[in-house]
Tab-separated table of C-alpha atoms in Angstrom:
chain	number	residue	atom	x	y	z
A	8	UNK	CA	53.607	116.542	-94.372
A	9	UNK	CA	51.669	114.000	-96.436
A	10	UNK	CA	49.627	111.612	-94.321
A	11	UNK	CA	49.900	107.855	-94.648
A	12	UNK	CA	46.491	106.671	-95.819
A	13	UNK	CA	45.408	103.374	-94.337
A	14	UNK	CA	42.704	100.843	-95.211
A	15	UNK	CA	41.856	98.612	-92.226
A	16	UNK	CA	40.318	95.117	-92.441
A	17	UNK	CA	39.324	93.047	-89.398
A	18	UNK	CA	36.123	91.239	-88.445
A	19	UNK	CA	36.473	92.404	-84.883
A	20	UNK	CA	35.309	95.977	-84.421
A	21	UNK	CA	37.186	96.176	-81.142
A	22	UNK	CA	40.469	95.538	-82.958
A	23	UNK	CA	39.700	98.152	-85.604
A	24	UNK	CA	38.656	100.673	-82.972
A	25	UNK	CA	41.835	100.026	-80.986
A	26	UNK	CA	44.076	100.666	-84.002
A	27	UNK	CA	42.023	103.734	-84.954
A	28	UNK	CA	42.381	105.034	-81.391
A	29	UNK	CA	46.177	104.885	-81.721
A	30	UNK	CA	46.233	106.514	-85.143
A	31	UNK	CA	43.441	109.104	-85.128
A	32	UNK	CA	45.261	111.551	-82.902
A	33	UNK	CA	48.533	111.272	-84.871
A	34	UNK	CA	48.732	113.705	-87.765
A	35	UNK	CA	50.958	111.326	-89.719
A	36	UNK	CA	48.129	108.862	-90.322
A	37	UNK	CA	44.661	108.826	-91.821
A	38	UNK	CA	42.182	105.915	-91.857
A	39	UNK	CA	40.456	106.203	-95.219
A	40	UNK	CA	38.495	102.957	-95.232
A	41	UNK	CA	37.642	99.906	-93.206
A	42	UNK	CA	35.929	96.546	-93.767
A	43	UNK	CA	34.654	93.638	-91.689
A	44	UNK	CA	36.047	90.845	-93.882
A	45	UNK	CA	38.016	90.113	-97.040
A	46	UNK	CA	35.039	89.989	-99.385
A	47	UNK	CA	33.832	93.414	-98.276
A	48	UNK	CA	37.347	94.789	-98.460
A	49	UNK	CA	37.915	93.392	-101.966
A	50	UNK	CA	34.731	95.016	-103.241
A	51	UNK	CA	35.633	98.373	-101.717
A	52	UNK	CA	39.246	98.266	-102.865
A	53	UNK	CA	38.228	97.421	-106.401
A	54	UNK	CA	36.150	100.585	-106.373
A	55	UNK	CA	38.854	102.761	-104.837
A	56	UNK	CA	42.431	101.751	-104.028
A	57	UNK	CA	43.731	105.259	-103.324
A	58	UNK	CA	45.554	104.495	-100.084
A	59	UNK	CA	49.110	103.658	-98.975
A	60	UNK	CA	48.887	100.690	-96.605
A	61	UNK	CA	46.386	97.821	-96.288
A	62	UNK	CA	46.329	96.562	-92.740
A	63	UNK	CA	44.476	93.215	-92.751
A	64	UNK	CA	43.552	90.465	-90.398
A	65	UNK	CA	44.288	86.919	-91.530
A	66	UNK	CA	41.517	84.738	-90.145
A	67	UNK	CA	38.111	86.230	-91.106
A	68	UNK	CA	34.720	84.947	-92.270
A	69	UNK	CA	33.442	85.351	-95.892
A	70	UNK	CA	37.002	85.751	-97.155
A	71	UNK	CA	40.176	85.533	-95.084
A	72	UNK	CA	43.241	87.723	-95.447
A	73	UNK	CA	45.122	85.147	-97.480
A	74	UNK	CA	42.411	84.979	-100.133
A	75	UNK	CA	42.047	88.775	-100.062
A	76	UNK	CA	45.730	89.325	-100.771
A	77	UNK	CA	45.718	86.563	-103.409
A	78	UNK	CA	42.802	88.184	-105.229
A	79	UNK	CA	44.376	91.623	-105.027
A	80	UNK	CA	47.709	90.648	-106.500
A	81	UNK	CA	46.112	88.549	-109.280
A	82	UNK	CA	44.441	91.716	-110.613
A	83	UNK	CA	46.150	94.856	-111.839
A	84	UNK	CA	49.442	95.829	-110.108
A	85	UNK	CA	48.591	97.276	-106.704
A	86	UNK	CA	49.885	100.661	-105.615
A	87	UNK	CA	49.723	100.052	-101.871
A	88	UNK	CA	51.688	98.027	-99.327
A	89	UNK	CA	50.286	95.205	-97.170
A	90	UNK	CA	50.705	94.668	-93.432
A	91	UNK	CA	49.162	91.579	-91.881
A	92	UNK	CA	47.623	91.412	-88.403
A	93	UNK	CA	48.058	88.081	-86.657
A	94	UNK	CA	47.800	86.245	-83.342
A	95	UNK	CA	50.485	83.884	-82.121
A	96	UNK	CA	48.081	80.970	-82.683
A	97	UNK	CA	47.804	81.920	-86.399
A	98	UNK	CA	51.463	81.903	-87.376
A	99	UNK	CA	50.974	78.878	-89.648
A	100	UNK	CA	49.237	81.234	-92.100
A	101	UNK	CA	52.060	83.777	-92.288
A	102	UNK	CA	54.199	81.778	-94.721
A	103	UNK	CA	51.348	81.829	-97.235
A	104	UNK	CA	51.003	85.600	-96.835
A	105	UNK	CA	54.766	86.004	-97.366
A	106	UNK	CA	54.586	83.959	-100.565
A	107	UNK	CA	52.080	86.517	-101.895
A	108	UNK	CA	54.502	89.344	-101.189
A	109	UNK	CA	53.237	91.104	-98.126
A	110	UNK	CA	55.595	93.676	-96.620
A	111	UNK	CA	55.128	92.897	-92.953
A	112	UNK	CA	53.173	91.359	-90.108
A	113	UNK	CA	52.513	92.360	-86.487
A	114	UNK	CA	50.676	90.904	-83.549
A	115	UNK	CA	47.185	92.170	-82.850
A	116	UNK	CA	48.379	92.687	-79.301
A	117	UNK	CA	51.181	95.056	-80.458
A	118	UNK	CA	51.479	98.313	-78.625
A	119	UNK	CA	50.914	101.767	-80.085
A	120	UNK	CA	54.558	102.400	-80.967
A	121	UNK	CA	55.084	99.142	-82.812
A	122	UNK	CA	51.867	99.583	-84.815
A	123	UNK	CA	52.879	103.072	-85.848
A	124	UNK	CA	56.448	101.992	-86.619
A	125	UNK	CA	55.254	99.021	-88.709
A	126	UNK	CA	52.842	101.172	-90.759
A	127	UNK	CA	55.465	103.872	-91.287
A	128	UNK	CA	58.190	101.434	-92.393
A	129	UNK	CA	55.886	99.505	-94.710
A	130	UNK	CA	54.533	102.725	-96.258
A	131	UNK	CA	58.123	103.783	-96.957
A	132	UNK	CA	58.759	100.565	-98.918
A	133	UNK	CA	60.600	98.750	-96.144
A	134	UNK	CA	59.574	95.642	-94.210
A	135	UNK	CA	58.524	95.108	-90.619
A	136	UNK	CA	58.075	91.742	-88.972
A	137	UNK	CA	57.039	91.154	-85.387
A	138	UNK	CA	59.934	89.526	-83.555
A	139	UNK	CA	57.656	87.185	-81.587
A	140	UNK	CA	56.003	85.807	-84.685
A	141	UNK	CA	59.309	85.518	-86.608
A	142	UNK	CA	60.839	83.532	-83.747
A	143	UNK	CA	58.001	81.005	-83.718
A	144	UNK	CA	58.032	80.603	-87.511
A	145	UNK	CA	61.792	80.119	-87.605
A	146	UNK	CA	61.661	77.619	-84.711
A	147	UNK	CA	58.927	75.656	-86.470
A	148	UNK	CA	60.896	75.580	-89.692
A	149	UNK	CA	64.014	74.442	-87.883
A	150	UNK	CA	61.974	71.712	-86.234
A	151	UNK	CA	60.632	70.527	-89.586
A	152	UNK	CA	64.069	70.450	-91.145
A	153	UNK	CA	65.692	68.724	-88.185
A	154	UNK	CA	63.353	65.811	-88.757
A	155	UNK	CA	64.457	65.500	-92.368
A	156	UNK	CA	67.321	63.278	-93.457
A	157	UNK	CA	68.590	65.200	-96.442
A	158	UNK	CA	69.380	68.763	-97.341
A	159	UNK	CA	67.894	69.684	-100.695
A	160	UNK	CA	69.037	72.673	-102.662
A	161	UNK	CA	66.875	72.710	-105.773
A	162	UNK	CA	68.357	75.778	-107.494
A	163	UNK	CA	72.093	76.269	-107.971
A	164	UNK	CA	73.264	79.614	-106.613
A	165	UNK	CA	76.587	81.202	-107.465
A	166	UNK	CA	79.102	81.731	-104.702
A	167	UNK	CA	78.426	85.478	-104.750
A	168	UNK	CA	74.680	84.943	-104.681
A	169	UNK	CA	75.050	82.745	-101.592
A	170	UNK	CA	77.174	85.420	-99.965
A	171	UNK	CA	74.551	88.077	-100.667
A	172	UNK	CA	71.733	85.778	-99.477
A	173	UNK	CA	73.597	85.043	-96.262
A	174	UNK	CA	73.835	88.758	-95.505
A	175	UNK	CA	70.198	89.295	-96.413
A	176	UNK	CA	69.233	86.664	-93.830
A	177	UNK	CA	71.449	88.485	-91.308
A	178	UNK	CA	69.349	91.640	-92.090
A	179	UNK	CA	72.178	93.647	-93.691
A	180	UNK	CA	71.100	96.696	-95.669
A	181	UNK	CA	72.090	97.075	-99.328
A	182	UNK	CA	74.860	99.467	-98.369
A	183	UNK	CA	76.131	97.128	-95.645
A	184	UNK	CA	76.177	94.202	-98.079
A	185	UNK	CA	78.061	96.298	-100.614
A	186	UNK	CA	80.639	97.339	-97.980
A	187	UNK	CA	81.029	93.780	-96.673
A	188	UNK	CA	81.596	92.263	-100.129
A	189	UNK	CA	83.436	95.243	-101.678
A	190	UNK	CA	80.856	95.631	-104.458
A	191	UNK	CA	78.540	98.455	-105.525
A	192	UNK	CA	74.968	98.870	-104.270
A	193	UNK	CA	73.829	98.470	-107.881
A	194	UNK	CA	75.543	95.111	-108.030
A	195	UNK	CA	73.806	94.140	-104.781
A	196	UNK	CA	70.446	95.042	-106.359
A	197	UNK	CA	71.298	92.881	-109.379
A	198	UNK	CA	72.127	89.897	-107.179
A	199	UNK	CA	68.892	90.358	-105.275
A	200	UNK	CA	66.888	90.393	-108.458
A	201	UNK	CA	68.621	87.199	-109.564
A	202	UNK	CA	67.943	85.561	-106.241
A	203	UNK	CA	64.255	86.445	-106.359
A	204	UNK	CA	63.973	85.047	-109.884
A	205	UNK	CA	65.841	81.845	-109.083
A	206	UNK	CA	64.039	81.049	-105.855
A	207	UNK	CA	60.573	82.331	-106.806
A	208	UNK	CA	60.466	84.426	-103.627
A	209	UNK	CA	58.384	87.579	-103.696
A	210	UNK	CA	60.487	89.675	-101.333
A	211	UNK	CA	63.430	89.659	-98.922
A	212	UNK	CA	61.481	87.815	-96.260
A	213	UNK	CA	60.713	85.142	-98.782
A	214	UNK	CA	64.403	84.781	-99.493
A	215	UNK	CA	65.120	84.350	-95.771
A	216	UNK	CA	62.437	81.633	-95.525
A	217	UNK	CA	63.929	79.939	-98.606
A	218	UNK	CA	67.419	79.923	-97.060
A	219	UNK	CA	66.120	78.527	-93.780
A	220	UNK	CA	64.004	75.837	-95.434
A	221	UNK	CA	66.947	74.705	-97.526
A	222	UNK	CA	69.329	74.901	-94.580
A	223	UNK	CA	71.838	76.814	-96.697
A	224	UNK	CA	73.768	78.294	-93.759
A	225	UNK	CA	74.940	76.786	-90.464
A	226	UNK	CA	74.366	79.925	-88.441
A	227	UNK	CA	70.589	80.298	-89.056
């Protein structure tokens, strides 16, 4: 079985050691590199990006995780996935990370099983978002919008695109969306591509944030 190769970035050695402790004894994973901050990581990754998942802290000296991801995606297309490490007090930064197209985020305090699950899902091309962080972000967004007086929808979506987006927000898989709307999975993919292009979102999480910010649906 091919191991999932991981590059780990955090300015706290204790955090890096804790994650390495969870992963070192599991034959599914291999730590192939680590750095203390974004600047060091960027230099190392520019030299060798032969790994599967970048697990990075957000708040770091020299260069934070947001700047690190921004610099990485502005270069050549990257061949690895990105999983952010965060604390509950840092959730204001997650939206920026999502806008740059990260595949997931987890709390630094996450247990062994969630860390392994998150890395495995992200490496497979899926997404993984810590429920605690997601809840806080969504509550904050709802609070911001409840103080507003108007609902703005900047980009017109077709009826079918709104239906697909609604099911994306409800975390339906492509097959489940296809079954619900009586369309093919290929058609679902086409609608998703159109939604990404129209909204400017980088991924499915970005679409969910867009829908919530615009208050497109009453049940979110």
